[in-house]
mmCIF file of C-alpha atoms in Angstrom:
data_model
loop_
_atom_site.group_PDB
_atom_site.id
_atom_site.type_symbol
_atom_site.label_atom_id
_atom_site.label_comp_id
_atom_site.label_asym_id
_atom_site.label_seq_id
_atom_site.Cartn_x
_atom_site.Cartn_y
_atom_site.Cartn_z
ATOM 1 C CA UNK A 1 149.927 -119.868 52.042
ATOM 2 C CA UNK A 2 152.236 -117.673 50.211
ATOM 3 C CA UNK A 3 154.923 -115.760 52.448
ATOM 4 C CA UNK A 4 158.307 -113.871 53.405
ATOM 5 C CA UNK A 5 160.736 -115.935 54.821
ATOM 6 C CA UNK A 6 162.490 -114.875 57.476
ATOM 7 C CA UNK A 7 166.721 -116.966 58.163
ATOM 8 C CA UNK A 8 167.529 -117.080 61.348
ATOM 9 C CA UNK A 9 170.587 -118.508 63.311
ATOM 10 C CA UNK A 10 171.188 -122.647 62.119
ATOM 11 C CA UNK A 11 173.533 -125.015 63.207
ATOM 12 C CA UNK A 12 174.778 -128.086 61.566
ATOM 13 C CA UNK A 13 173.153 -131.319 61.785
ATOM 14 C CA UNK A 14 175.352 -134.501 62.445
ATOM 15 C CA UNK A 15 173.334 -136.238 60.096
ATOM 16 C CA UNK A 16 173.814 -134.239 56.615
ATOM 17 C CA UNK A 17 175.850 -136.564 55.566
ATOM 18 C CA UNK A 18 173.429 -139.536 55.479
ATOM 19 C CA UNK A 19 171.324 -137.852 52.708
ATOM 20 C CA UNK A 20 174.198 -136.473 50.504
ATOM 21 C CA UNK A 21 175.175 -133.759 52.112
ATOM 22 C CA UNK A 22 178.618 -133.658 53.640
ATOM 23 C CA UNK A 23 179.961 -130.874 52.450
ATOM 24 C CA UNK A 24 178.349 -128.858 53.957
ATOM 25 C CA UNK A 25 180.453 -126.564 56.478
ATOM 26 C CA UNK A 26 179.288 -123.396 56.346
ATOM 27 C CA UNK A 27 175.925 -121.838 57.866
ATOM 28 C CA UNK A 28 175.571 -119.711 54.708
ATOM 29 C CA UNK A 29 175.139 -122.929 52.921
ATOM 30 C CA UNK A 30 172.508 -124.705 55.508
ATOM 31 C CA UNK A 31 170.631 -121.093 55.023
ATOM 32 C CA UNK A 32 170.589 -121.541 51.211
ATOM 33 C CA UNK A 33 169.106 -125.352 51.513
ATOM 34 C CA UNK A 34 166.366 -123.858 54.172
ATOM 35 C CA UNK A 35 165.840 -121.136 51.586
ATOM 36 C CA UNK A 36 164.925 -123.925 48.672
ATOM 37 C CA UNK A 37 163.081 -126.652 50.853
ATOM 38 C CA UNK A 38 160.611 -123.300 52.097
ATOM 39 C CA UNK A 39 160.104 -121.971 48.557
ATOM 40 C CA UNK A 40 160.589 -125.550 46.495
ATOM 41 C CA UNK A 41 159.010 -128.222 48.901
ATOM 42 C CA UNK A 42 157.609 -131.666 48.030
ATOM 43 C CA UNK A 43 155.246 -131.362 50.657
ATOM 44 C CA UNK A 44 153.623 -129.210 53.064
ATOM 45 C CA UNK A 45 151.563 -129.413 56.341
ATOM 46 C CA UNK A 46 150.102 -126.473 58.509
ATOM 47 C CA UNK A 47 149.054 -126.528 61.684
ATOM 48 C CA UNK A 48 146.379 -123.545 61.838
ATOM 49 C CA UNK A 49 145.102 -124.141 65.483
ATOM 50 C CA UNK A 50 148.343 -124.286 67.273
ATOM 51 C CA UNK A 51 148.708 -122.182 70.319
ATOM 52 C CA UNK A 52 151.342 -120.389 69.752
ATOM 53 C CA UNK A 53 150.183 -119.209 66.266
ATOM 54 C CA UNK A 54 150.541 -121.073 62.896
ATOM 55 C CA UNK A 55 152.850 -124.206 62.894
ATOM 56 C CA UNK A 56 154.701 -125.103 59.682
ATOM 57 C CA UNK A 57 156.417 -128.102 58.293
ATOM 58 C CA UNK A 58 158.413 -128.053 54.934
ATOM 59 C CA UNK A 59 159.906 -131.093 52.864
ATOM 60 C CA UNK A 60 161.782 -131.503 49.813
ATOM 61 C CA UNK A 61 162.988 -134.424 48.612
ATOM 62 C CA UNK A 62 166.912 -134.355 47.533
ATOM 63 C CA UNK A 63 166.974 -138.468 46.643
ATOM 64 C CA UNK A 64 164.995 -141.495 46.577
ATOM 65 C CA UNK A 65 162.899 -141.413 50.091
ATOM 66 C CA UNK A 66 165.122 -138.533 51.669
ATOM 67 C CA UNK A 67 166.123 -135.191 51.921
ATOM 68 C CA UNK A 68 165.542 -132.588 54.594
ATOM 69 C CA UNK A 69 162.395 -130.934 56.822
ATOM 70 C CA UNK A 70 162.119 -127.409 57.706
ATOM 71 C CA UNK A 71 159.659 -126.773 60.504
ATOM 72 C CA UNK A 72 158.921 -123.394 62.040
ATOM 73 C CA UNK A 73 155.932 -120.815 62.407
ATOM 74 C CA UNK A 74 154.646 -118.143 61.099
ATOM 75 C CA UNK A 75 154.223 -114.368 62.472
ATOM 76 C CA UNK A 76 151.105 -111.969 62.559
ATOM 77 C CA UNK A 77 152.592 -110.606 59.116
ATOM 78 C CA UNK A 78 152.611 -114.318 57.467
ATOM 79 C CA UNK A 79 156.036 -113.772 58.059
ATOM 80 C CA UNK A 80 157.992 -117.603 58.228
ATOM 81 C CA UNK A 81 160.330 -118.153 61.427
ATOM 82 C CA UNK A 82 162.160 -121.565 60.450
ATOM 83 C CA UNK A 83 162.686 -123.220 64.455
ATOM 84 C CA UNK A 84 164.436 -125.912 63.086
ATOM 85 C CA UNK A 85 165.714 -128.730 60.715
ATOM 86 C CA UNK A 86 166.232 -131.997 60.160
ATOM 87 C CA UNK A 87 167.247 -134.656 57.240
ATOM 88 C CA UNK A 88 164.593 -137.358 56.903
ATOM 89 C CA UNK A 89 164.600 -140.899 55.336
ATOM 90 C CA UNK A 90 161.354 -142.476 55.128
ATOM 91 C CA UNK A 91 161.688 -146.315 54.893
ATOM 92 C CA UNK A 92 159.239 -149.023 54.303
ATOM 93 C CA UNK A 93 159.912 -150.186 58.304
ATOM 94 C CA UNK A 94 159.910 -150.219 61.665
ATOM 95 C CA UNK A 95 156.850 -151.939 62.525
ATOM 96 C CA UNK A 96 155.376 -153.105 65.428
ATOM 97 C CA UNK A 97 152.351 -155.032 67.172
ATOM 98 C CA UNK A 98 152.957 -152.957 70.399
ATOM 99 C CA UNK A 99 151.399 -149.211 70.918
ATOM 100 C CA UNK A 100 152.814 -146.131 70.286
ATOM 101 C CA UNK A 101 153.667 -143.363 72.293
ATOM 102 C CA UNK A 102 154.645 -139.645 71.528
ATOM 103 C CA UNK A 103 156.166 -137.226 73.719
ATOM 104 C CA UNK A 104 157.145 -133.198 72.838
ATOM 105 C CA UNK A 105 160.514 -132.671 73.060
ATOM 106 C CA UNK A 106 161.251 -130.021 75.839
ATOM 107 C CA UNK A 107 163.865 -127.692 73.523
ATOM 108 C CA UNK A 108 161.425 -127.223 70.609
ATOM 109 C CA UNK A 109 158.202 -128.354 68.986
ATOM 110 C CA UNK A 110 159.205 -131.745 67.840
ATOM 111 C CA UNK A 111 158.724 -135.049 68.938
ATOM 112 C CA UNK A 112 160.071 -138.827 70.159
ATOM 113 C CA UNK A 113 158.080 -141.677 69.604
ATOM 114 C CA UNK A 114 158.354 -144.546 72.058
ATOM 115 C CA UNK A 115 156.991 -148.644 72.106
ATOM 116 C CA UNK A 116 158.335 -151.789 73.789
ATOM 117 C CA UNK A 117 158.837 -154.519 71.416
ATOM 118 C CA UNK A 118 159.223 -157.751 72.594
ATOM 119 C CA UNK A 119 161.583 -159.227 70.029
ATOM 120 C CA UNK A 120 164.400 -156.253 70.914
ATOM 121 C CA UNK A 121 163.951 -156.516 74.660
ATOM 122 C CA UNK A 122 164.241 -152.652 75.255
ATOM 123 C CA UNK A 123 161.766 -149.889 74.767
ATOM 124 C CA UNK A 124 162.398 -148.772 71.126
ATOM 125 C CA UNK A 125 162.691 -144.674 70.855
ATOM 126 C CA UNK A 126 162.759 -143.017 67.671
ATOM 127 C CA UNK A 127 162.126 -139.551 66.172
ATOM 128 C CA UNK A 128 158.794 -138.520 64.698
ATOM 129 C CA UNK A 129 159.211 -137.021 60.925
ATOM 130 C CA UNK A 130 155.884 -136.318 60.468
ATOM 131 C CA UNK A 131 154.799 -133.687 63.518
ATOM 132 C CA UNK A 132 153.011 -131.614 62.116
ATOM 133 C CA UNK A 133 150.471 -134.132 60.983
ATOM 134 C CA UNK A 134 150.407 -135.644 64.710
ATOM 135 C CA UNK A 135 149.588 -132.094 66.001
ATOM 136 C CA UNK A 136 146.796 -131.543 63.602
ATOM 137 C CA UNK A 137 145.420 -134.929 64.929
ATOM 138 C CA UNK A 138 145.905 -134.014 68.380
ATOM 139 C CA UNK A 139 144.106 -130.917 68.406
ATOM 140 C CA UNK A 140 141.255 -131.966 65.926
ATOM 141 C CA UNK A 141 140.606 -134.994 67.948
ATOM 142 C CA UNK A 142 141.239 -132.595 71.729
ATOM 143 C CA UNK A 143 143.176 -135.742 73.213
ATOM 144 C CA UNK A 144 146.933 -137.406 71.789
ATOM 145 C CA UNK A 145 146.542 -139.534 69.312
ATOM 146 C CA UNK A 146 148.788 -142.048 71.258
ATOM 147 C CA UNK A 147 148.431 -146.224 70.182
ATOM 148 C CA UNK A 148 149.174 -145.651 66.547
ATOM 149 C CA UNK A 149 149.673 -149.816 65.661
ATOM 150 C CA UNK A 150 152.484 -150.366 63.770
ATOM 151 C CA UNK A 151 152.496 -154.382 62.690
ATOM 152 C CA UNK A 152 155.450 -156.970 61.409
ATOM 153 C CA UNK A 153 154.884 -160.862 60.461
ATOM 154 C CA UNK A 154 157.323 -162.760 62.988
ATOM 155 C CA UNK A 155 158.607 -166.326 62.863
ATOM 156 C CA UNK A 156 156.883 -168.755 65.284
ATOM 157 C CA UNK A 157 159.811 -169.097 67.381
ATOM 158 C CA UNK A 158 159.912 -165.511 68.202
ATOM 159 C CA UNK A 159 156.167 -165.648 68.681
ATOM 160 C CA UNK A 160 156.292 -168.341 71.400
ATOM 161 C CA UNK A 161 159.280 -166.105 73.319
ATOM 162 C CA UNK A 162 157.487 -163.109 73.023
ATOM 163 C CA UNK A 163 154.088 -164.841 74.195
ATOM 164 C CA UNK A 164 156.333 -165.809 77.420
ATOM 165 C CA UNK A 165 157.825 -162.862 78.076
ATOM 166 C CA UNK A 166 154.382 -160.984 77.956
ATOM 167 C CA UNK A 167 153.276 -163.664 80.324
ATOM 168 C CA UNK A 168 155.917 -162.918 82.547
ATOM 169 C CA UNK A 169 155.406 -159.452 82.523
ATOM 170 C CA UNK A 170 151.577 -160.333 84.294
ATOM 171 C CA UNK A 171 153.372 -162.510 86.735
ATOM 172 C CA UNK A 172 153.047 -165.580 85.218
ATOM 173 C CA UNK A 173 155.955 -167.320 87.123
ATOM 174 C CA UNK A 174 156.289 -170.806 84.624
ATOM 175 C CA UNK A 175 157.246 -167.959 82.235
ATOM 176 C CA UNK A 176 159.533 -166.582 84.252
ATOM 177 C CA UNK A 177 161.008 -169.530 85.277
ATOM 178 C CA UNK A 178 161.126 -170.988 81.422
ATOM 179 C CA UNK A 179 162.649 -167.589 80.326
ATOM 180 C CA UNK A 180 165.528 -167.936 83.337
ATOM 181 C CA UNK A 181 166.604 -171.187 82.007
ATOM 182 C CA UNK A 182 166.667 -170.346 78.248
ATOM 183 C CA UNK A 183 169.166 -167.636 79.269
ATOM 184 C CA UNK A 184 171.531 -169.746 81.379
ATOM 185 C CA UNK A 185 171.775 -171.842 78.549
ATOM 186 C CA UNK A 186 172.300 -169.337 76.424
ATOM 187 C CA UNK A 187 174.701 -167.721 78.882
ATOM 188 C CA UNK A 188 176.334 -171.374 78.782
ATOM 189 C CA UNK A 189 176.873 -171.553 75.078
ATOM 190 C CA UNK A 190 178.216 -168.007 74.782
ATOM 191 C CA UNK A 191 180.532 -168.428 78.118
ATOM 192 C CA UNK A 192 182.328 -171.759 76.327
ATOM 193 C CA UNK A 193 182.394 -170.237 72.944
ATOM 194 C CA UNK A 194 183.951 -166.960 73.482
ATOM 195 C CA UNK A 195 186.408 -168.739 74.383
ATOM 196 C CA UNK A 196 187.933 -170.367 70.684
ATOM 197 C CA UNK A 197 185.046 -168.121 68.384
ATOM 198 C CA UNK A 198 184.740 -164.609 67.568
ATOM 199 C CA UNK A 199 181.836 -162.612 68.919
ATOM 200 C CA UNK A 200 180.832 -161.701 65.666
ATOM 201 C CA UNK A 201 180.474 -165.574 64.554
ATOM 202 C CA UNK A 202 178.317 -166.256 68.062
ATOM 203 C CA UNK A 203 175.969 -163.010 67.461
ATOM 204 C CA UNK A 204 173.939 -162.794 64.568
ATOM 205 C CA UNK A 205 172.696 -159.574 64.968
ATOM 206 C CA UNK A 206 171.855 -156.830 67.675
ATOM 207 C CA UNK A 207 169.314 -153.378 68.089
ATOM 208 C CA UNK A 208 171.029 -151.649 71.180
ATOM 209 C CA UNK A 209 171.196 -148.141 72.563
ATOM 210 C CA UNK A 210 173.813 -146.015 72.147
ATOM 211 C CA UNK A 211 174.979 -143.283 73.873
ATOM 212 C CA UNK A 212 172.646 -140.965 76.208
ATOM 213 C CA UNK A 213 170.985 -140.347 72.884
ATOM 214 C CA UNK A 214 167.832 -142.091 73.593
ATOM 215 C CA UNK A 215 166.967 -142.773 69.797
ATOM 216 C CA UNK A 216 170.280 -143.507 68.660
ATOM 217 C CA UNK A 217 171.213 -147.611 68.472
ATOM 218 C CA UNK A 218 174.239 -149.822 67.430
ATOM 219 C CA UNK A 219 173.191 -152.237 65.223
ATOM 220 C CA UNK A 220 173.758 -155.610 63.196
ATOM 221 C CA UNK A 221 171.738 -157.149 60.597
ATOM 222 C CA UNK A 222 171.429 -159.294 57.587
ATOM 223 C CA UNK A 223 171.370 -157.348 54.441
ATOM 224 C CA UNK A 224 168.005 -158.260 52.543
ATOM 225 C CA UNK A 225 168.118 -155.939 49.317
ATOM 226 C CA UNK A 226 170.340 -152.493 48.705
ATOM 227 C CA UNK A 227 170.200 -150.190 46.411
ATOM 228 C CA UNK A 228 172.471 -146.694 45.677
ATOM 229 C CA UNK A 229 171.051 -143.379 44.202
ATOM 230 C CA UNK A 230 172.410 -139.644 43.943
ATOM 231 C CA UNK A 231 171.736 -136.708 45.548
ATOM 232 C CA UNK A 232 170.274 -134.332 42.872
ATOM 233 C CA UNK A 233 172.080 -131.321 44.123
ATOM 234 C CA UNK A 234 175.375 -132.595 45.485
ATOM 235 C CA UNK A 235 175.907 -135.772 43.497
ATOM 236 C CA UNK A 236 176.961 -137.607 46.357
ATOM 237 C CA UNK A 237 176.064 -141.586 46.296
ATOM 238 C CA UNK A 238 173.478 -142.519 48.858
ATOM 239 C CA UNK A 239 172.786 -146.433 49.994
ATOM 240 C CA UNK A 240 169.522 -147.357 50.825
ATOM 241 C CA UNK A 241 169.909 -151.043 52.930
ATOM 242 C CA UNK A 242 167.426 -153.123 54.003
ATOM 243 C CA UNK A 243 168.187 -155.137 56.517
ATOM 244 C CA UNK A 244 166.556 -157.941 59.410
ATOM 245 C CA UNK A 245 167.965 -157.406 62.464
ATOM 246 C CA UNK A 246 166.036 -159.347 65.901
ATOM 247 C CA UNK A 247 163.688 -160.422 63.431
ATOM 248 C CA UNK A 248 162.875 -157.100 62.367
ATOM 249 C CA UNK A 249 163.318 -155.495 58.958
ATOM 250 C CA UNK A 250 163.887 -151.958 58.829
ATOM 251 C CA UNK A 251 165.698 -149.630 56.015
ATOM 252 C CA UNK A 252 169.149 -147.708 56.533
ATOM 253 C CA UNK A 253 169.909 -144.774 54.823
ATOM 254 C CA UNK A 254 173.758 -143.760 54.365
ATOM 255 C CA UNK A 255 176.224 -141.933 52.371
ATOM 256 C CA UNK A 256 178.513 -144.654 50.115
ATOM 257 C CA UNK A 257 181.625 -142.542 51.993
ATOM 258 C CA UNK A 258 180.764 -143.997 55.210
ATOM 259 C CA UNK A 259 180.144 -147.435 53.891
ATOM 260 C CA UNK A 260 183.382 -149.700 54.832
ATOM 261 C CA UNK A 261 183.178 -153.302 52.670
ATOM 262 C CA UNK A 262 181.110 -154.163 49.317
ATOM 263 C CA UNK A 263 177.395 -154.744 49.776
ATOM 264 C CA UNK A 264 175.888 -157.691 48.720
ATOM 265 C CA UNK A 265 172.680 -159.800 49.666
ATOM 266 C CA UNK A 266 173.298 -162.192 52.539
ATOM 267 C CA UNK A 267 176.270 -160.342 53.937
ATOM 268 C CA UNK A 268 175.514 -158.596 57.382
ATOM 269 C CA UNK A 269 175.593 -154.645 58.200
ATOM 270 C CA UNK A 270 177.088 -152.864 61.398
ATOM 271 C CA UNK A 271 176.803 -149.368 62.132
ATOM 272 C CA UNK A 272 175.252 -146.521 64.566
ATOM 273 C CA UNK A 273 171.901 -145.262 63.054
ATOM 274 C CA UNK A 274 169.414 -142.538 64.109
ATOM 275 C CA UNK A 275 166.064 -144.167 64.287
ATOM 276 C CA UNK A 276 163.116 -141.976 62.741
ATOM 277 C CA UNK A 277 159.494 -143.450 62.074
ATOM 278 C CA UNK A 278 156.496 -142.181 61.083
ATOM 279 C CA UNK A 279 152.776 -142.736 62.382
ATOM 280 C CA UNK A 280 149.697 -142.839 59.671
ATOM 281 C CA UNK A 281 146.429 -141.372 60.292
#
């Protein structure tokens, strides 16, 4: 589908920076990168049966696995309206045994992906790169295409904790009670540690929220593999991590700039990250 595009108003994004850009200051200059992603994508998906007319999503790739999505609509005179942007990294995790939920934004037409994993203890939020896809799904299909099964191989130790803490969850009060005393040992241990160690030598690693936003987390992990590439327009050095963290292994995306310390294999990573995942159909 050939057409006009139309720039309206931007604003910055706090997460440029991640994917190479962070020089970035000016609106003129997010208008230019719009302007390429629309006319040079990677990849394209329209949404012909949307309700509001036709729904557009735009992707370019500006390094390995990331760059930025343009998503917007087009008028009655195949005119494109960008809504909004995003930069994207699409890594080779999160995964999960647990159902997937999506929810619409209420600002614009994007969405937040929710599931409760066991192994994190918290209901794990992230933001859906690929929604223009989902709503193609949803209104082919007439109903959500909610349950998307995401799947990770676990150690048996976290499979016997999880298997009591979905127990508990249907009442099951030996679980309960088995769970209770695992903690107050574990409460134990940590209460006469602190005391001589560092928290960072007691705590392996971590996956919590941060801040009110609800797919934002401060996190810890082990760093499995790494590698660094360039953004082709910029130049700037980019960091692909991979890391376990809860028994999870997910990738992490961030500009060398931001990176305090030398990576290497075996050493641990702490930071803030935006969580983004994507559901195949």
């Amino acid at each position: 589908m050939e057409s006009e595009l139309f720039q309206g108003g931007v604003l910055m994004h706090s997460y440029l920076r991640a994917v190479g850009f962070s020089k970035i200051t000016k609106r003129s200059s997010i208008r230019q990168i719009i302007t390429d992603v629309v006319e040079n994508y990677d990849d394209k998906t329209i949404v012909k049966d949307h309700p509001e007319g036709v729904f557009a999503e735009f992707s370019k790739d500006y390094g390995c696995d990331c760059g930025i999505t343009v998503c917007g609509q087009y008028d009655e005179n195949n005119v494109f309206y960008p809504d909004y942007y995003f930069p994207f990294f699409r890594g080779t995790g999160i995964t999960t045994q647990e159902n997937v939920i999506i929810e619409r934004h209420t600002e614009k037409e994007s969405f937040a992906g929710a599931c409760d994993d066991l192994r994190i203890g918290v209901t794990l939020i992230f933001y859906l790169q690929n929604a223009a896809e989902y709503m193609k799904e949803k209104y082919k299909s007439g109903m959500l295409p909610d349950g998307q099964p995401l799947t990770l191989s676990g150690r048996e130790l976290t499979k016997n904790r999880n298997h009591l803490i979905a127990a508990a969850r249907n009442g099951d009060e030996e679980a309960m009670e088995s769970l209770t005393m695992e903690d107050m040992d574990t409460y134990s241990m940590i209460s006469q540690r602190i005391v001589t160690d560092d928290i960072l030598s007691i705590v392996d690693s971590y996956f919590m929220p941060y801040g009110i936003e609800c797919d934002q987390y401060s996190v810890m992990g082990e760093i499995i593999d790494y590698m660094t590439f360039e953004n082709i327009i910029t130049g700037e050095k980019i960091c692909q991590i991979t890391i376990e963290c809860n028994d999870m292994q997910f990738d992490v995306c961030i500009n060398r700039e931001d990176l305090l310390g030398e990576l290497k294999i075996g050493r641990r990573f702490k930071g803030i990250i935006w969580l983004q995942g994507q559901l195949h159909y």
